[in-house]
Coordinates of C-alpha atoms in Angstrom, one line a residue:
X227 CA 6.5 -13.5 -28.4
X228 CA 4.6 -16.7 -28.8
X229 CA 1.5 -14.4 -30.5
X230 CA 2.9 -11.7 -32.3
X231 CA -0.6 -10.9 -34.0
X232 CA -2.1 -11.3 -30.3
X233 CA -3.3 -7.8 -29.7
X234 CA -4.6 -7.1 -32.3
X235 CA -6.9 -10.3 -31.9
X236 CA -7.8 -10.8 -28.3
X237 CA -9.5 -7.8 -26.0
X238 CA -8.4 -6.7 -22.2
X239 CA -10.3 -9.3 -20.2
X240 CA -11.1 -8.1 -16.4
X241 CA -11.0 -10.5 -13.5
X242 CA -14.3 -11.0 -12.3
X243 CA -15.6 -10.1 -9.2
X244 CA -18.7 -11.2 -7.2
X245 CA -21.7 -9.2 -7.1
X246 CA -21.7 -5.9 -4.8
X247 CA -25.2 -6.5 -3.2
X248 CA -23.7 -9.4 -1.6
X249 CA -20.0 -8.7 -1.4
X250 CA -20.9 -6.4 1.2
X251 CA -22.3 -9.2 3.4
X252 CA -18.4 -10.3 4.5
X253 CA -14.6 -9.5 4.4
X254 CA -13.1 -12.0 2.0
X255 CA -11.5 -11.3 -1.1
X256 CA -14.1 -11.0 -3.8
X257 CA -11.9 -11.1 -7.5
X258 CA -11.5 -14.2 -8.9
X259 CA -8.5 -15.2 -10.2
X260 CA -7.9 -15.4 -14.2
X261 CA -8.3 -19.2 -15.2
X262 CA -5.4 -20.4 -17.0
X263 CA -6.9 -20.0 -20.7
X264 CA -7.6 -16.7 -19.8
X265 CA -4.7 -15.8 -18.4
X266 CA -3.0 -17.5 -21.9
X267 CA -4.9 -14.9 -23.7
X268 CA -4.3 -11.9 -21.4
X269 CA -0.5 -13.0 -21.9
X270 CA -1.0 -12.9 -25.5
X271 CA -2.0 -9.7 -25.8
X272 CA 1.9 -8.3 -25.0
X273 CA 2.7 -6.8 -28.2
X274 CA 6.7 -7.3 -28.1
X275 CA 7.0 -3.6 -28.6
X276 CA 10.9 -2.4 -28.9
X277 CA 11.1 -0.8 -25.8
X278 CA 8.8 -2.2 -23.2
X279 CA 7.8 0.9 -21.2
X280 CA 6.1 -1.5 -18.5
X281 CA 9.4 -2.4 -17.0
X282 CA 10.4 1.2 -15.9
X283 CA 6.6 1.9 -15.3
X284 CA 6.7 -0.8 -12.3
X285 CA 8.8 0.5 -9.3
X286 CA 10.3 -3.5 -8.9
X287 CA 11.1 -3.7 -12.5
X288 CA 9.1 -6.5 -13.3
X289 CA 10.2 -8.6 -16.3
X290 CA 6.5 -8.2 -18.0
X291 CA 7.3 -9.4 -21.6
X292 CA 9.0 -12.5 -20.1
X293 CA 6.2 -13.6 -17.8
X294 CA 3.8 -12.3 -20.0
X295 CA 4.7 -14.8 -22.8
X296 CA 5.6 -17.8 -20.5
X297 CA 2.1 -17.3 -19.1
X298 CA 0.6 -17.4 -23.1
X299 CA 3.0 -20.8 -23.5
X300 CA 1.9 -21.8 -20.1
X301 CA 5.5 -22.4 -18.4
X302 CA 4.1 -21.4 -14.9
X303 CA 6.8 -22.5 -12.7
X304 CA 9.4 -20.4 -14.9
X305 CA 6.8 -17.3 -15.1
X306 CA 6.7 -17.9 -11.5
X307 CA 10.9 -17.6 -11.2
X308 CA 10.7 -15.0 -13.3
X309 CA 8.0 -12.6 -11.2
X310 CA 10.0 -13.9 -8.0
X311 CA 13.3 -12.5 -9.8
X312 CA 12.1 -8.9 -9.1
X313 CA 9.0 -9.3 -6.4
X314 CA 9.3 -11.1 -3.1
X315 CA 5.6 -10.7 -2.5
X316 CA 3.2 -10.3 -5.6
X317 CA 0.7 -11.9 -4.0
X318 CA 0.3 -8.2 -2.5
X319 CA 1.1 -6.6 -5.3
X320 CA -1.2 -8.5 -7.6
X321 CA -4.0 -7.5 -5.6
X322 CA -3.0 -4.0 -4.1
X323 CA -1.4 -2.2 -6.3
X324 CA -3.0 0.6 -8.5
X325 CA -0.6 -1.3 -11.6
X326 CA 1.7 2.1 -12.7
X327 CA 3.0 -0.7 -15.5
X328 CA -0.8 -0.7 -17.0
X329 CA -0.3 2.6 -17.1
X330 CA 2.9 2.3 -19.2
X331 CA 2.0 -0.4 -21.6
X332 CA 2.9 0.6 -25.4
X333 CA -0.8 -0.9 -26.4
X334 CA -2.4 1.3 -23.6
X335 CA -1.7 4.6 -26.1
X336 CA -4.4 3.5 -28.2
X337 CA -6.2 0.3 -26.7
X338 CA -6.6 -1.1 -23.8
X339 CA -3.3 -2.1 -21.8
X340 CA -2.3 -5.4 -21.2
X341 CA -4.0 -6.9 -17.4
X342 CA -0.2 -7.3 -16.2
X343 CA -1.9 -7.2 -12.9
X344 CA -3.9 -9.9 -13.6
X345 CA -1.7 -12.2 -14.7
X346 CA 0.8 -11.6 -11.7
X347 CA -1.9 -12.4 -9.8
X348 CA -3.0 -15.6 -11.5
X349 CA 0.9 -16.5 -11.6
X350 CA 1.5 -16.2 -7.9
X351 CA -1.9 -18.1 -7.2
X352 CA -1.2 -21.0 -8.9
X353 CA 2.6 -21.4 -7.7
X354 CA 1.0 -21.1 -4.0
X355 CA -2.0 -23.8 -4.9
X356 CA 1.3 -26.3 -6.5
X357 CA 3.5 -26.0 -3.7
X358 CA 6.3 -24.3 -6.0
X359 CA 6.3 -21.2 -3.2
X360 CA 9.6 -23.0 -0.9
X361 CA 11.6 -21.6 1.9
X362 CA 14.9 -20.3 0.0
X363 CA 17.6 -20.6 3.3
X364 CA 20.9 -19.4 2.5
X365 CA 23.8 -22.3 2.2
X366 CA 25.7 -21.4 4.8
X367 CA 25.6 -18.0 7.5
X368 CA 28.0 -15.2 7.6
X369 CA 27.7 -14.6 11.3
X370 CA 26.1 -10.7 10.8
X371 CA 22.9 -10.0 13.0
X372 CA 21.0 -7.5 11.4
X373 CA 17.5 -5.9 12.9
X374 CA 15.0 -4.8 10.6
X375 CA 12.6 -2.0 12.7
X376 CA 9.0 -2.5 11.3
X377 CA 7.1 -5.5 9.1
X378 CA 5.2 -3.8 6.6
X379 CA 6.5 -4.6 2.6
X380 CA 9.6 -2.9 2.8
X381 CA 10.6 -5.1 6.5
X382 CA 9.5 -8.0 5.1
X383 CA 11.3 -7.6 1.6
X384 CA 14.6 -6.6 3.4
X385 CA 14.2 -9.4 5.7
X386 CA 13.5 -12.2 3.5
X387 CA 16.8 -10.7 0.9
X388 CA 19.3 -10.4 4.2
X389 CA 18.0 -14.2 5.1
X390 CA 18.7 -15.5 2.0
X391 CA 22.3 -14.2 1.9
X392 CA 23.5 -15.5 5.2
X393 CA 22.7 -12.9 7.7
X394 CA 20.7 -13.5 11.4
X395 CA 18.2 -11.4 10.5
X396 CA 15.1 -10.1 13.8
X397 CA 12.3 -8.5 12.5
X398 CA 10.3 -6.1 15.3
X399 CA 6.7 -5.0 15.0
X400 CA 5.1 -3.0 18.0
X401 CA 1.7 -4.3 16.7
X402 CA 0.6 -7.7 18.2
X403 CA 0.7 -9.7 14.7
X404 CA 3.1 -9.6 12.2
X405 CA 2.5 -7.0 9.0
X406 CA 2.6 -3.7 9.7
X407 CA 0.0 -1.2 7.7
X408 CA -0.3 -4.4 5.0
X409 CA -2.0 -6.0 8.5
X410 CA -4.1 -3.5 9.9
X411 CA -4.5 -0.7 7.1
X412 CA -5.4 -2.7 4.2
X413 CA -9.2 -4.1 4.9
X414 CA -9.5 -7.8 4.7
X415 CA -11.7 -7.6 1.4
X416 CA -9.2 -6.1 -0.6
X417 CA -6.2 -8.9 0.7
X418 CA -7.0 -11.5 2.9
X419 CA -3.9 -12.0 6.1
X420 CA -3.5 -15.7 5.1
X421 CA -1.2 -13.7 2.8
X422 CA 1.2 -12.8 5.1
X423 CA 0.7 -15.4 7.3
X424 CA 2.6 -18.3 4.7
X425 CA 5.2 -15.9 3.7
X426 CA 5.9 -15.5 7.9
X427 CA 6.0 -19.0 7.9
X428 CA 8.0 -19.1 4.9
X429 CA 10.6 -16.6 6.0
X430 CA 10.8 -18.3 9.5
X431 CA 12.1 -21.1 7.7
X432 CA 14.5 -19.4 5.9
X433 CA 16.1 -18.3 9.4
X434 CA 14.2 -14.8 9.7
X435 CA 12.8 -14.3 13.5
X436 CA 10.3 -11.7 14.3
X437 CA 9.0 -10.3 17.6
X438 CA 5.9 -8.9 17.6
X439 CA 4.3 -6.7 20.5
X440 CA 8.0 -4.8 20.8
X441 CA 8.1 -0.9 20.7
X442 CA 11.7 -0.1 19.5
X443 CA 12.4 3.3 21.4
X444 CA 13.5 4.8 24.6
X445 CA 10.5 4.1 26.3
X446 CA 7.2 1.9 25.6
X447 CA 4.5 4.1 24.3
X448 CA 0.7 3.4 25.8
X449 CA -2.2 3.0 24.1
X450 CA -3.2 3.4 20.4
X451 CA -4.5 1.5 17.9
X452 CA -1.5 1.0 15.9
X453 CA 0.7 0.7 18.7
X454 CA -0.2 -2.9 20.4
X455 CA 3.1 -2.9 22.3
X456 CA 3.5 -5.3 25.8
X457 CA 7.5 -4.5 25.9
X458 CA 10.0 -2.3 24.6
X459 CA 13.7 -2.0 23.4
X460 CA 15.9 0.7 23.2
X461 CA 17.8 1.9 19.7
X462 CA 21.4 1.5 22.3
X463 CA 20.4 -1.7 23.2
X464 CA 19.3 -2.3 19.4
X465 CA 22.6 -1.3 18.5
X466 CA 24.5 -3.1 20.9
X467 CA 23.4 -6.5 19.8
X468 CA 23.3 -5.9 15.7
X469 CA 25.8 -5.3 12.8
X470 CA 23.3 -2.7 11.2
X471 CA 19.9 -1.9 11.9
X472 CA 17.4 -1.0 9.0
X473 CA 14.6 1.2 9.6
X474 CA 11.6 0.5 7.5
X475 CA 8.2 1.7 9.7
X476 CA 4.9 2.7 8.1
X477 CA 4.2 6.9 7.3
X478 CA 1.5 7.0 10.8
X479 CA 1.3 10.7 10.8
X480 CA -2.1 11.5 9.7
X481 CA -2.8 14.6 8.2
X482 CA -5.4 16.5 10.5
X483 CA -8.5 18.9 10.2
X484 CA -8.2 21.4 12.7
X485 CA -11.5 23.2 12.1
X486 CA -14.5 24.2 14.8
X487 CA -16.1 21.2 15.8
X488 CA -12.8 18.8 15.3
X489 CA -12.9 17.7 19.4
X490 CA -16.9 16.4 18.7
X491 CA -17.3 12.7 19.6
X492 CA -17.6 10.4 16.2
X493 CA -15.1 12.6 15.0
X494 CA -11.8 10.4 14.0
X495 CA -8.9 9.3 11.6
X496 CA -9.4 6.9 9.0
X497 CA -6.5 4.7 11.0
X498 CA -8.6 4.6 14.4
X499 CA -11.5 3.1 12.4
X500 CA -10.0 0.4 9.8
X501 CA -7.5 -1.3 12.0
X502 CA -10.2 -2.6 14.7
X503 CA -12.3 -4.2 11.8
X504 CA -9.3 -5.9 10.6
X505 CA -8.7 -6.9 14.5
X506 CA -12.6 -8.4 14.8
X507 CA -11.3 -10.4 11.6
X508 CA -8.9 -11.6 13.2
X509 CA -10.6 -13.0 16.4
X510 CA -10.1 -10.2 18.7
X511 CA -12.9 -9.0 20.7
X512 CA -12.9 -5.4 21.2
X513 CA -15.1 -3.2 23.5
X514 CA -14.7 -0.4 21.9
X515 CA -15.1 -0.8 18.1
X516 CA -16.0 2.4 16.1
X517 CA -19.0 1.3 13.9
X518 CA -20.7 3.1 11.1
X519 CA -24.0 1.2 11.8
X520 CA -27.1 2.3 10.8
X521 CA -25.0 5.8 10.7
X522 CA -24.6 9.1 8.2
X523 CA -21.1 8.6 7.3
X524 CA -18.6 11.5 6.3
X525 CA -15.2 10.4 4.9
X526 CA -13.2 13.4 3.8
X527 CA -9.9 12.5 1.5
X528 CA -10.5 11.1 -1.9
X529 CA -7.6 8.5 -2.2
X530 CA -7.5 4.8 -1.3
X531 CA -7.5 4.9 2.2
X532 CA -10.8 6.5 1.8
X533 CA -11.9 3.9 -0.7
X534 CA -11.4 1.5 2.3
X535 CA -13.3 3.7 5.1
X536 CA -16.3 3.5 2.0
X537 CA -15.7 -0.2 1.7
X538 CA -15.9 -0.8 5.4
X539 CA -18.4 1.4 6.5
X540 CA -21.1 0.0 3.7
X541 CA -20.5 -3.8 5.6
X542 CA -21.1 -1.8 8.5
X543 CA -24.5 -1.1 7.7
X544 CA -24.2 2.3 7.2
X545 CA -27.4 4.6 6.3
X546 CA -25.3 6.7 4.1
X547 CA -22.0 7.2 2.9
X548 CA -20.6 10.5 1.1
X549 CA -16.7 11.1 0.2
X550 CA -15.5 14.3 -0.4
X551 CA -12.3 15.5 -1.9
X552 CA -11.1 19.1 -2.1
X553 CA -9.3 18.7 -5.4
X554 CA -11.0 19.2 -8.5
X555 CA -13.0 16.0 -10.2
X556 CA -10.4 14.2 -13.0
X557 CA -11.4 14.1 -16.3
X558 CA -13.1 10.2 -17.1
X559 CA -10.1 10.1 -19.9
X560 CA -6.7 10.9 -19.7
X561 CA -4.9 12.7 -21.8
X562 CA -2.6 10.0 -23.5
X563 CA -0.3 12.0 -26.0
X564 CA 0.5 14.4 -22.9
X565 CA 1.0 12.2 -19.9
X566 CA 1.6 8.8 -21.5
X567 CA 4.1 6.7 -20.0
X568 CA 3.6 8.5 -16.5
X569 CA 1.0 7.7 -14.3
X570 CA -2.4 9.7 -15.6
X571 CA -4.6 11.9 -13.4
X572 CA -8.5 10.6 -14.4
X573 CA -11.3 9.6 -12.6
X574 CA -11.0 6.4 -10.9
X575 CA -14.0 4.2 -9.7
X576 CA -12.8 1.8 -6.9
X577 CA -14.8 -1.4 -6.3
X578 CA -15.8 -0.3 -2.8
X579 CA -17.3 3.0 -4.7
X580 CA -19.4 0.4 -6.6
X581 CA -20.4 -0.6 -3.6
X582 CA -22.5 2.7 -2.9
X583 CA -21.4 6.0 -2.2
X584 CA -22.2 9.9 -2.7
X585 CA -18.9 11.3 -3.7
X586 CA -18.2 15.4 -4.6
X587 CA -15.2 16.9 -5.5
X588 CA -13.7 20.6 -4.7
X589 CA -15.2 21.0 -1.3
X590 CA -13.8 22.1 2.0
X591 CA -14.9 21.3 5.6
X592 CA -15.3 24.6 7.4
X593 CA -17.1 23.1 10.5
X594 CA -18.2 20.3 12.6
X595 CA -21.4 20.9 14.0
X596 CA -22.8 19.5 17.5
X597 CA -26.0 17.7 18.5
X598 CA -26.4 19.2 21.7
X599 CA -24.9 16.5 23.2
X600 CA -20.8 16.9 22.3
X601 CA -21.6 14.5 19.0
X602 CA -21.4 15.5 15.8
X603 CA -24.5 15.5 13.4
X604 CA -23.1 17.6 10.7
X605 CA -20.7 19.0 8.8
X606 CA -20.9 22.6 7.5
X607 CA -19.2 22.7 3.8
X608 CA -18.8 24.8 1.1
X609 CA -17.6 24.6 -2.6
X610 CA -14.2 25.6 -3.9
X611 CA -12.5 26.8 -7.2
X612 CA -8.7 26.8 -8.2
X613 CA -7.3 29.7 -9.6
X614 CA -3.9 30.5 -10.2
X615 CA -2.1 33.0 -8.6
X616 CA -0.3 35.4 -11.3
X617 CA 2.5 36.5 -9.2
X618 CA 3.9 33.1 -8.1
X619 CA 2.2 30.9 -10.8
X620 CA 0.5 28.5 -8.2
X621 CA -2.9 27.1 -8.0
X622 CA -4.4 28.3 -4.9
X623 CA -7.8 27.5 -3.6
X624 CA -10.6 29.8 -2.9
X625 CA -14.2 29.7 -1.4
X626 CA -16.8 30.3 -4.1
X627 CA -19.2 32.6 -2.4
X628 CA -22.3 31.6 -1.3
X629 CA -21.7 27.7 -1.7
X630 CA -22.1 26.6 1.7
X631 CA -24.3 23.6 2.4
X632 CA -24.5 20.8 5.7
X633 CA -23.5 17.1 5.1
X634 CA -25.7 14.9 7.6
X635 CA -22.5 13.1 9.5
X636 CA -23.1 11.1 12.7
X637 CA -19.2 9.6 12.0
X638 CA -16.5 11.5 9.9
X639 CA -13.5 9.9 8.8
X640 CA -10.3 11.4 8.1
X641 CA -8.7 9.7 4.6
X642 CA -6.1 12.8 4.3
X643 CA -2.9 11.2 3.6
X644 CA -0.1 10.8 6.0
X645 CA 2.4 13.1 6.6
X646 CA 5.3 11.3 7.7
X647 CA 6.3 8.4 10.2
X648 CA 6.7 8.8 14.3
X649 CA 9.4 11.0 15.1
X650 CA 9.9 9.5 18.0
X651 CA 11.6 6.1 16.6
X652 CA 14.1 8.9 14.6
X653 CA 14.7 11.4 17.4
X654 CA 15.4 8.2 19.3
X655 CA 18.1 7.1 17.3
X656 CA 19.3 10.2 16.2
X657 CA 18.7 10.2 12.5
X658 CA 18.7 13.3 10.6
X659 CA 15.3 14.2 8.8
X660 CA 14.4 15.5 5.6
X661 CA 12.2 18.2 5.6
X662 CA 8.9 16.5 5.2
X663 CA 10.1 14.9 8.4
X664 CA 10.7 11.5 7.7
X665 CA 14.3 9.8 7.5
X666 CA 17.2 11.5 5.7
X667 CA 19.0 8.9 2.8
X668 CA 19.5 8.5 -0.8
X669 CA 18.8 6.1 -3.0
X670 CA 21.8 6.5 -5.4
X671 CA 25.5 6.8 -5.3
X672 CA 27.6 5.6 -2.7
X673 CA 26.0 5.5 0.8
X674 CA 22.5 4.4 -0.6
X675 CA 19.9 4.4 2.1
X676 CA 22.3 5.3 4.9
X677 CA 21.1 7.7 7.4
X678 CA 23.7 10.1 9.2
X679 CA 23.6 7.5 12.2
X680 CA 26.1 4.6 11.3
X681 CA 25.0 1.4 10.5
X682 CA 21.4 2.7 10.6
X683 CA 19.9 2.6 7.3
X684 CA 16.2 3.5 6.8
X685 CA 13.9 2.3 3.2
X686 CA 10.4 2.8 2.4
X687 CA 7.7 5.0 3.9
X688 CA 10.2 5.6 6.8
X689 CA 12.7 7.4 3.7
X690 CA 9.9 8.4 1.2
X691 CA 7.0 9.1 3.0
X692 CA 3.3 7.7 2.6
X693 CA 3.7 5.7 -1.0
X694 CA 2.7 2.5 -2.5
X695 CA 3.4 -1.3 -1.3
X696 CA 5.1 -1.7 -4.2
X697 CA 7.4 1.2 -3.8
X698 CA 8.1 -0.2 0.3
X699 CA 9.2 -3.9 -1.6
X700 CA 11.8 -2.0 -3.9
X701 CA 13.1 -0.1 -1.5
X702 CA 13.4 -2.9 0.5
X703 CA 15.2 -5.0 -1.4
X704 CA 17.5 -1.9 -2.3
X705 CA 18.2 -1.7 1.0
X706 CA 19.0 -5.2 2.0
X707 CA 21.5 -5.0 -0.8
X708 CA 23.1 -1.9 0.8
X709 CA 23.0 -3.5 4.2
X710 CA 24.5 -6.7 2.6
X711 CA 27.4 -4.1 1.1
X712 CA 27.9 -2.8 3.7
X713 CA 28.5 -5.9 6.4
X714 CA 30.6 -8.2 3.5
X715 CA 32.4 -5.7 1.6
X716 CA 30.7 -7.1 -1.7
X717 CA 27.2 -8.3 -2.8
X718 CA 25.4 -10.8 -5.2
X719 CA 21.7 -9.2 -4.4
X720 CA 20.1 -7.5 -7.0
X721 CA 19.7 -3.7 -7.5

């Protein structure tokens, strides 16, 4: 390393960020980028420990040391080759993901961990502001046509690998832009769509074509807000005209509340509200837009997509926003010598928390009550303890007695999780599910990411179920290398 003494000398550095009072004015990004002295010193901070734990901790396998220390020697362009190597999109990553590496990093046992996720970001910035982000077409086509089913991260990172190997590669999207749940589940503050626009334009050039505004399925599907479809094609006509198809759609399912009250008006799922923001962003003028204006805003589920529903509903101008989670609060501090390298359980403050918010933790929604007038007003609530159950050794939940209390809630939002992706695109083309419902493959041993159905292989949520971006872009590029097994009998694409 080009500082061995480097972290013992230099602290964590976090990337600024512009002020919440007036962050909440618009939906542009709002972290500013490491400048390139700062990034040296972030970079010099990698400890060149003997086993660097940051590499298994990152689902891609980023090679952190490497980029870490061309960063500190400031080789750009080859820290840029280097994070390209393993990630075909950390411009997502280095602003989306919750950084599992960080989590990892040797120096994190006892000090702060290295801002890996910082300096992907700055690295990825600065190739994009020099130009040194070029279409990468393959030298010469192998004749294959292969049809990649959704555009999300793990689409996009099969797509772009196939391209680059020869193949005729058709990306379809049933929304009306190009993206998937990257598009129109991620809010605009957190990663602007010029993002995905340049590497669409990139990846057109490098022979990919995508169609958005197709349903792939027996029959188009009507209406929805994450269905934007104006034509459909069927998985036999799909299969007809491709060499393999790979399946890689967003986990849609959301997980429901099915308590008194649930058919009240202003009563919705986090994905009917955050998508028509990111539309208004876009240009679109909608009719219809569910606001939380000047409103006493209820989102139940305390993960990111709840974050968001905070984050969105404060530009709103809402009067109030609470967030409730029925698990247990996290400690503030992990337990290092017991979960160390893994990803810890601890309280977590998002920035759109900083932004204002009433949170509570072990609470369940027993009831939505009515104004008179078929809208909600209010939820009915109560406390909850966890206790384990002797006979089976499970934590189950139970009511504490006389807990109950009203939340004020003109507009609740359902942040839940998602419990798998549309059966119908499965059913359609016969794949064989797992039992959480989503598509049936492994990801080892001969066969990777096959489904029962030949030459249909399925990667990301579609396989796993509701996970990370970074996750989708492994599997992904696992995937494509599979596919590119599969059609040529060999492969030079990474694992």
């Amino acid at each position: 390393m080009g500082k061995v003494t480097g972290f013992m000398e230099f602290e964590r550095l976090k990337e600024a960020s512009e002020a919440p009072e007036s962050r909440v004015k618009h939906y542009k990004e709002f972290v500013v980028t490491l400048t390139d002295s700062e990034a040296k010193i972030q970079g010099a901070r990698c400890m060149d420990c003997g086993i660097p734990f940051c590499n298994n901790g990152c689902p891609v396998n980023n090679i952190i040391p490497d980029f870490n220390d061309l960063v500190y020697r400031q080789d750009w362009q080859n820290a840029l080759e280097t994070l390209h190597s393993t990630n075909n999109f950390p411009e997502f990553t280095g602003r989306i993901c919750p950084a599992p590496c960080e989590a990892a990093c040797t120096l994190g046992i006892n000090e702060d961990p290295v801002g890996i996720k910082s300096i992907e970001h700055a690295i990825i910035d600065k190739g994009w502001a020099n130009g040194w982000v070029v279409p990468k077409p393959a030298a010469q086509k192998t004749g294959k046509k292969v049809a990649v089913v959704g555009s999300g991260p793990a689409g996009l990172a099969a797509a772009q690998q196939l391209a680059r190997v020869g193949h005729d590669v058709t990306v379809f999207e049933k929304n009306d832009r190009i993206g998937g749940l990257l598009r129109y589940g991620i809010p605009d503050f957190k990663m602007e769509k010029t993002h995905i626009d340049r590497r669409v334009e990139q990846m057109q050039a490098e022979g990919v074509t995508f169609k958005a505004g197709v349903f792939v399925g027996e029959k188009l599907v009507e209406g929805g807000i994450t269905n934007l479809a104006k034509e459909s094609i069927s998985p036999k006509e799909l299969m007809a005209q491709f060499d393999a198809v790979v399946l890689t759609g967003g986990s849609e399912v959301p997980r429901d509340l099915p308590v008194p009250g649930r058919q009240l008006k202003g009563v919705h799922f986090a994905m009917d509200f955050l998508p028509l923001q990111n539309r208004v962003n876009a240009g679109d003028k909608l009719k219809d837009q569910i606001l939380a204006t000047k409103k006493n805003v209820l989102v139940i589920g305390g993960g990111d997509t709840g974050s968001d529903c905070v984050g969105t509903s404060n530009r709103h101008g809402a009067k109030q926003v609470v967030q409730i989670e029925l698990m247990p609060q996290p400690p503030e501090h992990e337990n290092k010598p017991l979960v160390w390298p893994y990803w810890p359980m601890k309280m977590r403050t998002s920035s759109s928390h900083e932004e204002g918010v009433e949170r509570d933790w072990a609470v369940t929604t027993k009831e939505f009550i009515d104004d008179g007038k078929g809208n909600v007003r209010a939820a009915k609530c109560a406390k909850v303890e966890w206790v384990k159950d002797e006979a089976t050794g499970q934590m189950k939940m139970q009511e504490v007695a006389g807990s109950e209390f009203e939340i004020p809630a003109d507009l609740v939002l359902f942040a839940m999780g998602f419990t798998n992706p549309a059966k119908s695109i499965l059913d359609a083309f016969g794949v064989e599910k797992d039992n959480r419902g989503n598509a049936k493959a492994t990801t080892d041993g001969e066969g990777c990411y096959r489904t029962n159905v030949d030459k249909v292989f399925a990667a990301g949520d579609m396989r796993r179920g509701q996970s990370l971006v970074v996750w989708a872009i492994r599997e992904g590029r696992q995937a494509a290398r599979e596919v590119d097994q599969y059609l040529m009998g060999a492969t030079v694409l990474p694992r």
